[in-house]
Each structure stands twice: as structure tokens, then as C-alpha cells.
GROMACS .gro file of C-alpha atoms in nm:
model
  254
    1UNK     CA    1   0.000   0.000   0.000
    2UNK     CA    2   0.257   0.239   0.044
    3UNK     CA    3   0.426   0.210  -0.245
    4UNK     CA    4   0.079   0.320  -0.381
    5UNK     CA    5   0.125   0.696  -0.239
    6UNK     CA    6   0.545   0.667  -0.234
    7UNK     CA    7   0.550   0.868  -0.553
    8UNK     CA    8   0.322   1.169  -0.461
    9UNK     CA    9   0.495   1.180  -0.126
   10UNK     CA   10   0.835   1.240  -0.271
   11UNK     CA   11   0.739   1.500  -0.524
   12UNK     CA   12   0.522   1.718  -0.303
   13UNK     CA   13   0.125   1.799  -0.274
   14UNK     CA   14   0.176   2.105  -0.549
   15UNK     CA   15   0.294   1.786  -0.822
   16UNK     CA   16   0.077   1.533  -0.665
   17UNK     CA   17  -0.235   1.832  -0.761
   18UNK     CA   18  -0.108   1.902  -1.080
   19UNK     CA   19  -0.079   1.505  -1.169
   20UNK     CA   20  -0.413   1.394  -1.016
   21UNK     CA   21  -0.545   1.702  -1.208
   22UNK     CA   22  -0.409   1.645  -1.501
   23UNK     CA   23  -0.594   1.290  -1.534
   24UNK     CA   24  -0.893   1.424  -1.431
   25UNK     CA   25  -0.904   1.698  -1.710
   26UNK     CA   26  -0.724   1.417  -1.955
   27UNK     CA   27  -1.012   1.190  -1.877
   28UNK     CA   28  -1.304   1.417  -1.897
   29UNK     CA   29  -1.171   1.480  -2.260
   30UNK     CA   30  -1.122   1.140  -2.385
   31UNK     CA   31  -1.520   1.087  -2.237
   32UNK     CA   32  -1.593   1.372  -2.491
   33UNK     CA   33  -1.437   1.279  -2.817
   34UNK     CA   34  -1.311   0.978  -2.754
   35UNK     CA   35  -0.904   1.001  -2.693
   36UNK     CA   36  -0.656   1.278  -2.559
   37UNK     CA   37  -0.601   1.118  -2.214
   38UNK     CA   38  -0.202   1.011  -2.258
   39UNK     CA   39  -0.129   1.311  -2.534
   40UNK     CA   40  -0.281   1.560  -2.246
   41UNK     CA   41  -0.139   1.355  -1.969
   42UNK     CA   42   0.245   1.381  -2.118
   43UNK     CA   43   0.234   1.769  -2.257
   44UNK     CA   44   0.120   1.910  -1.900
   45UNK     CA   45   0.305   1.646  -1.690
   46UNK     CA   46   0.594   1.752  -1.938
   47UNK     CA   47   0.569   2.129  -1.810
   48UNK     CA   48   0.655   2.018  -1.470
   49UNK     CA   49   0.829   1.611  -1.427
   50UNK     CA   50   1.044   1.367  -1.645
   51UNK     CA   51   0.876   1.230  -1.993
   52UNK     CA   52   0.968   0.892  -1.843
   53UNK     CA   53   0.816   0.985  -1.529
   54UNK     CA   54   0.517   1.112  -1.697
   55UNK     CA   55   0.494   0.783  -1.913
   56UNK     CA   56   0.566   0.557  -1.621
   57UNK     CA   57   0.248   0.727  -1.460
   58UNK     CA   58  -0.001   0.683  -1.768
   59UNK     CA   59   0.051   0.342  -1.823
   60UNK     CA   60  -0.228   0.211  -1.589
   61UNK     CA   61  -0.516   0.524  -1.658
   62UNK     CA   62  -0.424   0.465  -2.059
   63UNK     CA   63  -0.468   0.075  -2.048
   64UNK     CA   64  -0.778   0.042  -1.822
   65UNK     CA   65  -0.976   0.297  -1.999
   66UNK     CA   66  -0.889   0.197  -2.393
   67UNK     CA   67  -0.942  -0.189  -2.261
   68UNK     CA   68  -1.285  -0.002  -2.182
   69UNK     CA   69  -1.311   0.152  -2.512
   70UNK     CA   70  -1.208  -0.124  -2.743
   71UNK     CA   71  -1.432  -0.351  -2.507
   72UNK     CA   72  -1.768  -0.194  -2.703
   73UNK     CA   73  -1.838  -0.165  -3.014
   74UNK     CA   74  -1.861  -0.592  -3.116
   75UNK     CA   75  -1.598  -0.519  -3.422
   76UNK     CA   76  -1.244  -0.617  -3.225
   77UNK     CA   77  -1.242  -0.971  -3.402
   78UNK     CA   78  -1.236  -0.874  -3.736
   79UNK     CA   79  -1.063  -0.494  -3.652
   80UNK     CA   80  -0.725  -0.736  -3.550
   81UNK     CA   81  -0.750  -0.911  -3.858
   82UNK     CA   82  -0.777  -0.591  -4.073
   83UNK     CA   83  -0.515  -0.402  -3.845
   84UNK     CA   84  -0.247  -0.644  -3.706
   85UNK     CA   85   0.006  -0.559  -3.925
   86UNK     CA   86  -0.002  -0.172  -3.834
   87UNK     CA   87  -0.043  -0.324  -3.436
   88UNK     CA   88   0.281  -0.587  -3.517
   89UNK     CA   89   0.506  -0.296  -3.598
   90UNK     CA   90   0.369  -0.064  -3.328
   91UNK     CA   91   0.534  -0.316  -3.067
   92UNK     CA   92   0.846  -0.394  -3.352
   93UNK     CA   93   0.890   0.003  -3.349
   94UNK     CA   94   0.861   0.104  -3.023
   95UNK     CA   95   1.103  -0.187  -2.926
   96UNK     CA   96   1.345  -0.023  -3.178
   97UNK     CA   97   1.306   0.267  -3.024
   98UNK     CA   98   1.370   0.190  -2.694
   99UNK     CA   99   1.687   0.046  -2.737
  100UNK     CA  100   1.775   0.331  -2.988
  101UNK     CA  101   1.627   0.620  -2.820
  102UNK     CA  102   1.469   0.572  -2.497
  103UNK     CA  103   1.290   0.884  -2.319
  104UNK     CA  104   1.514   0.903  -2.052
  105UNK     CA  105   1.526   1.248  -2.002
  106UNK     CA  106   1.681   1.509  -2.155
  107UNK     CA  107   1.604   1.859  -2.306
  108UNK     CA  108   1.558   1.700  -2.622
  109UNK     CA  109   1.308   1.443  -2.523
  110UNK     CA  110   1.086   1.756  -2.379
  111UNK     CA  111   1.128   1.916  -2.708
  112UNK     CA  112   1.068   1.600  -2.888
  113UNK     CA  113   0.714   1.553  -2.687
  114UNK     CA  114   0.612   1.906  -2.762
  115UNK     CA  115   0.739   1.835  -3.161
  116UNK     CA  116   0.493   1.531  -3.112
  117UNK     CA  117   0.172   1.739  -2.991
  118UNK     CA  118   0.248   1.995  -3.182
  119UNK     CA  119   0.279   1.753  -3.548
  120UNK     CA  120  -0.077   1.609  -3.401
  121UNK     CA  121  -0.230   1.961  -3.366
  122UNK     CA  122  -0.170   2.009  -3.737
  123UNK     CA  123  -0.302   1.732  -3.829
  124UNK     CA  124  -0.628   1.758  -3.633
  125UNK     CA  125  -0.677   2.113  -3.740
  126UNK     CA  126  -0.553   2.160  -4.062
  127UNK     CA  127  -0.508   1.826  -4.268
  128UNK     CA  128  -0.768   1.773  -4.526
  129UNK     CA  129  -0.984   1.457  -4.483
  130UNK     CA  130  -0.858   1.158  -4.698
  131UNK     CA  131  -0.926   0.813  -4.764
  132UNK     CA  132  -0.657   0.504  -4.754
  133UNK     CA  133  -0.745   0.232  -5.027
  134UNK     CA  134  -0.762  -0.127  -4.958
  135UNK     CA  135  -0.411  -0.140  -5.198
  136UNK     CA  136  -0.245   0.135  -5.000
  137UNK     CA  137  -0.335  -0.039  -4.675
  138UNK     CA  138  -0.089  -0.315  -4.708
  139UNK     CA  139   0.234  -0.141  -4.712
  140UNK     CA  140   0.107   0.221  -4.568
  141UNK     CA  141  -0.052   0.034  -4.201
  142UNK     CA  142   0.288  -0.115  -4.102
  143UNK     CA  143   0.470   0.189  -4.198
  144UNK     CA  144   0.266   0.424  -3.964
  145UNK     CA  145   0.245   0.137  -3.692
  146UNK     CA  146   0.646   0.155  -3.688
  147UNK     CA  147   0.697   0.553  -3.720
  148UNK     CA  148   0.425   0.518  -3.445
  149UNK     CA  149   0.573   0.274  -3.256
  150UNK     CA  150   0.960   0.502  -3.251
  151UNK     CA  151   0.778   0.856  -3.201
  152UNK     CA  152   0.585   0.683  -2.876
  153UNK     CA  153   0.902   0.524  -2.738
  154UNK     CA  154   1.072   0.870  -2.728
  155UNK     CA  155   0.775   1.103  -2.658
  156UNK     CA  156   0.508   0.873  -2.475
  157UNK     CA  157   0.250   1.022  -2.760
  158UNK     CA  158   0.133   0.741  -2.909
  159UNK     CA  159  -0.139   0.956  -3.171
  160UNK     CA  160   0.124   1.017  -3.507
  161UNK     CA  161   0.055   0.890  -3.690
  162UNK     CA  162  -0.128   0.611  -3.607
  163UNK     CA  163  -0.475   0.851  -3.549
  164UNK     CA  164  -0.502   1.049  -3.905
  165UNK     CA  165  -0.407   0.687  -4.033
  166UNK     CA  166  -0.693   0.494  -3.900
  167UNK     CA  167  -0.934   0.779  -3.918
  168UNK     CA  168  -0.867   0.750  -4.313
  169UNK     CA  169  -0.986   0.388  -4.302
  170UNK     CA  170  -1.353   0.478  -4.384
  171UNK     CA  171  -1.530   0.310  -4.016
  172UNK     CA  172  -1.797   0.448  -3.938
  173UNK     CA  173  -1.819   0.631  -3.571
  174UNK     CA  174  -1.848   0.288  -3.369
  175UNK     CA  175  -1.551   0.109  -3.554
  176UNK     CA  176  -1.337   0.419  -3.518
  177UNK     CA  177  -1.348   0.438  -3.162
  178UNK     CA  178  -1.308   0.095  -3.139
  179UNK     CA  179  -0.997   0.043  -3.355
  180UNK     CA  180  -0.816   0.376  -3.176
  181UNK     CA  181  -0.865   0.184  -2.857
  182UNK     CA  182  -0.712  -0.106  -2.999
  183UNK     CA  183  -0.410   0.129  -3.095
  184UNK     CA  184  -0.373   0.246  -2.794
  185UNK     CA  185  -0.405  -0.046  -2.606
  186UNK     CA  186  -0.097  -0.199  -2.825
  187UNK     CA  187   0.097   0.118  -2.772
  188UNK     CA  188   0.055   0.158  -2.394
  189UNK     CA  189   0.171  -0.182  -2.374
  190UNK     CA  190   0.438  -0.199  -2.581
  191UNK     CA  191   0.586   0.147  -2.408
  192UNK     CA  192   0.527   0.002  -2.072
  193UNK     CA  193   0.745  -0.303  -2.183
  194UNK     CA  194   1.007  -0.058  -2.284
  195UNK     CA  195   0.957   0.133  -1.941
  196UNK     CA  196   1.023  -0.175  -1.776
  197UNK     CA  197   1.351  -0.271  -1.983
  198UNK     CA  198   1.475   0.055  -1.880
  199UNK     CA  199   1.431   0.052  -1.540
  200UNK     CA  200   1.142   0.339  -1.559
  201UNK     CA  201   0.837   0.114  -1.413
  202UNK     CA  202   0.928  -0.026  -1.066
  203UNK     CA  203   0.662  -0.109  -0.809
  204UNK     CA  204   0.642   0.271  -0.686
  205UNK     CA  205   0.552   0.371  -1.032
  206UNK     CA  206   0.321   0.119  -1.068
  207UNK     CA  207   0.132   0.216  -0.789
  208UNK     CA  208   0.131   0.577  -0.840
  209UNK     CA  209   0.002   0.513  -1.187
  210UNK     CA  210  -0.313   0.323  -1.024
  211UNK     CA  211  -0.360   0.594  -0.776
  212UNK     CA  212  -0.398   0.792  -1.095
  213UNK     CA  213  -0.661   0.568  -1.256
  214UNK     CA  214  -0.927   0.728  -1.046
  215UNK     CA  215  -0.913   1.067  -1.116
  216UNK     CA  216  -0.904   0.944  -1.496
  217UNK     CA  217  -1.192   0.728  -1.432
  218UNK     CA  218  -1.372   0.999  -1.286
  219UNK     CA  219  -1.267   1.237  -1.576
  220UNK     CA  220  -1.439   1.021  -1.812
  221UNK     CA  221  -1.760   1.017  -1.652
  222UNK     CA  222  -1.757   1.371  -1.653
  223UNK     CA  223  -1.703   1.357  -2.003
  224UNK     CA  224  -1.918   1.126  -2.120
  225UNK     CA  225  -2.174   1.364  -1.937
  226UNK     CA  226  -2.019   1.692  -2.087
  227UNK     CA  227  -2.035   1.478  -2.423
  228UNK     CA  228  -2.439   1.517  -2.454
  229UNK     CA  229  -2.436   1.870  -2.366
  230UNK     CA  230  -2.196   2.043  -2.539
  231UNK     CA  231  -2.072   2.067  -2.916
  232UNK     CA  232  -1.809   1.758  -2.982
  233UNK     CA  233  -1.659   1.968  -3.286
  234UNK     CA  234  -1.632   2.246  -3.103
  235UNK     CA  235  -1.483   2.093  -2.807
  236UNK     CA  236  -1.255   1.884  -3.074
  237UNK     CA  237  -1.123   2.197  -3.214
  238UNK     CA  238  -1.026   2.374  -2.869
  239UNK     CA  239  -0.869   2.081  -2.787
  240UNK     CA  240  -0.670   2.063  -3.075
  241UNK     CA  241  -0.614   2.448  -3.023
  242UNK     CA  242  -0.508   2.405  -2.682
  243UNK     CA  243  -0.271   2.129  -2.774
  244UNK     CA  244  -0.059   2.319  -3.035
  245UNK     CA  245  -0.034   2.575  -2.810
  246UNK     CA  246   0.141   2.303  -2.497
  247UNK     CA  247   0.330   2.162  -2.805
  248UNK     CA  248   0.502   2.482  -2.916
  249UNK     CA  249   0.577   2.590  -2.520
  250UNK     CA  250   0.750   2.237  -2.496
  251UNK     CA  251   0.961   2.286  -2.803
  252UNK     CA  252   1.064   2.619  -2.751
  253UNK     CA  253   1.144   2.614  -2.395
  254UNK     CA  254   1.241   2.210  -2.357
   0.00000   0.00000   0.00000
């Protein structure tokens, strides 16, 4: 049990509110549109801890709430069939990357993450909408599931460019959700693997990352609330707007 509250004790009640913030509002938006809790999770942990520490402390909120969101939906079955090669390389990648990269720390990791947000920013509020062919999905799936794989073992932002990728697949609103969850499930994993091998996931991180699961958990319901009251589009493109601007504070001042 103690090694539960070990972590918040040693960085201080200011961090400990800024972290069990942090997965509340990262929660409360991936209720609304559906993802956003490790990309918010990283950039505003980033402002103020380690990336690895960061990482170390999304791993359980991430996996417990995309095993959630790939659990509905009654597609997984035949979404691993279409997707397992993009999924294979995700864990090939970020494999690579962890023995090639790492995110141990670093001013360049920092900028790195806020290059990462900033890259999925773009892309949420500026690329065009486009459409992957069945031909094109053979070769251009593994490709994004290794660049995905690299950029998540360095960063913790497992979203480029797995996300633009799999929302040009043409599934409808139900598959969507449930295929990102699959993606996310892989990637968590796989970077928690690499956590480990590095000596970034012990037993106090572990339990400082479950002590984080609730406010997430919480967060979520909130969102899923917020979700029939408000615009999601809207709400999307603040997000997104509120994201570039975390990414370019990380890369300037990393």
C-alpha cells in the first residue's frame, strides 16, 4: 500500500495536484471525443516532471480505460485481422526505439514531446480529410504502426501517426473508436514493456500510476456527461487548439 502513495509523497502535494489534475481533465476529454487522455497527460506532466516519469504514470489510466473503449463496439475480431500488421510494428517500433532512443530524459526528449503534440495539432486542425485504399493499406498500415511505434518510445504520444491513419480507413463512428482503442491499447503496452527494460516502471511507479486511474476514471464520466451537452466539434477543435499551443511551449522552452 505504500508504495501506492510513495511517488506523490516524494514530489510534493503542489505535483501530486497538478498530476491527479491532469488525469482528471485528460479523462473528462477522452469521455468527450473519444481520446486525448495520454497526449494531455504527457504535454502538462511535461511542463513540470520527467517524460519517463510522466509515461511511467499513464501506463495504468491509458490501459484500463482503452481496454474499456475497445471492449464496445462488437468489431475487435475482425478490426485485429484488418489491423495487425499496423499493431505488429507498433510493438516492432517502439522496441526499436527503446533500445535506440529511450525517453530518458533530456532537453531534447521535452522538445521531442512538444514536436509530437504539436505535429498532431496540425493534423487535427488543418489536414484535409482523406481516404486510404484497400491497396495502400498493405504497405502504408505497417509503416505508420512503426513511425508510431519510434515517435511513442521517445515522446510517450502514441497519436502520429497512427490517429489520421486509422481515421482515413472509412469506419464508421463505432468502428473508429473501437480500432483507436485497440491502438492504444498496443501502444501503452508496448511502451510500458520498454519502461520496464529501462528501469522506468518499478513497483512505486506502478502504484502511483493506479492511484492515478481514479481521477481518470472519474474524468471520463464527466465527459461522457459533458459529451451530450456540449458541441463535440467544437470541443474537438479547442482541444486541438489548446494542444498546439502546450506543443510549441515544450519545443521552444524544452
Amino acid at each position: 500500500m505504500n508504495s501506492i502513495f510513495e511517488l506523490y509523497q516524494n514530489i510534493g502535494w503542489a505535483l501530486s495536484a497538478l498530476v491527479l489534475g491532469t488525469f482528471l481533465l485528460a479523462g473528462m476529454v477522452k469521455g468527450v471525443i473519444g481520446l486525448g487522455l495520454p497526449t494531455i497527460a504527457m504535454g502538462l506532466l511535461g511542463l513540470a516532471i520527467a517524460p519517463a516519469q510522466a509515461a511511467a504514470l499513464l501506463i495504468v489510466p491509458s490501459t484500463l480505460t482503452n481496454l474499456w473503449q475497445l471492449a464496445a463496439g462488437g468489431q475487435l475480431q475482425r478490426l485485429i485481422r484488418r489491423l495487425w500488421p499496423m499493431l505488429l510494428m507498433i510493438l516492432l517500433g517502439t522496441g526499436i526505439g527503446s533500445l535506440w532512443l529511450g525517453i530518458a530524459g533530456g532537453p531534447w526528449v521535452v522538445r521531442a514531446l512538444g514536436a509530437a503534440l504539436l505535429l498532431y495539432a496540425f493534423s487535427g486542425l488543418c489536414l484535409p480529410s482523406f481516404r486510404v485504399h484497400a491497396g495502400e493499406e498493405r504497405w502504408l498500415g505497417p509503416v505508420c504502426g512503426l513511425v508510431t511505434g519510434v515517435i511513442s518510445s521517445a515522446t510517450g504520444v502514441f497519436v502520429i501517426p497512427a490517429v489520421p491513419y486509422l481515421q482515413a480507413l472509412g469506419l464508421n463512428r463505432d468502428e473508429l473508436v473501437q480500432a483507436l482503442g485497440v491502438s492504444f491499447t498496443v501502444s501503452t503496452l508496448a511502451l510500458g514493456a520498454g519502461l520496464l527494460w529501462q528501469g522506468g516502471l518499478g513497483q512505486v511507479e506502478l502504484g502511483a500510476s493506479v492511484l492515478a486511474l481514479l481521477p481518470a476514471l472519474l474524468g471520463m464520466f464527466l465527459g461522457q456527461w459533458l459529451r451530450q451537452r456540449i458541441s463535440a466539434p467544437l470541443f474537438k477543435r479547442l482541444f486541438f487548439v489548446g494542444l498546439a499551443l502546450l506543443g510549441a511551449h515544450l519545443l521552444i522552452n524544452g
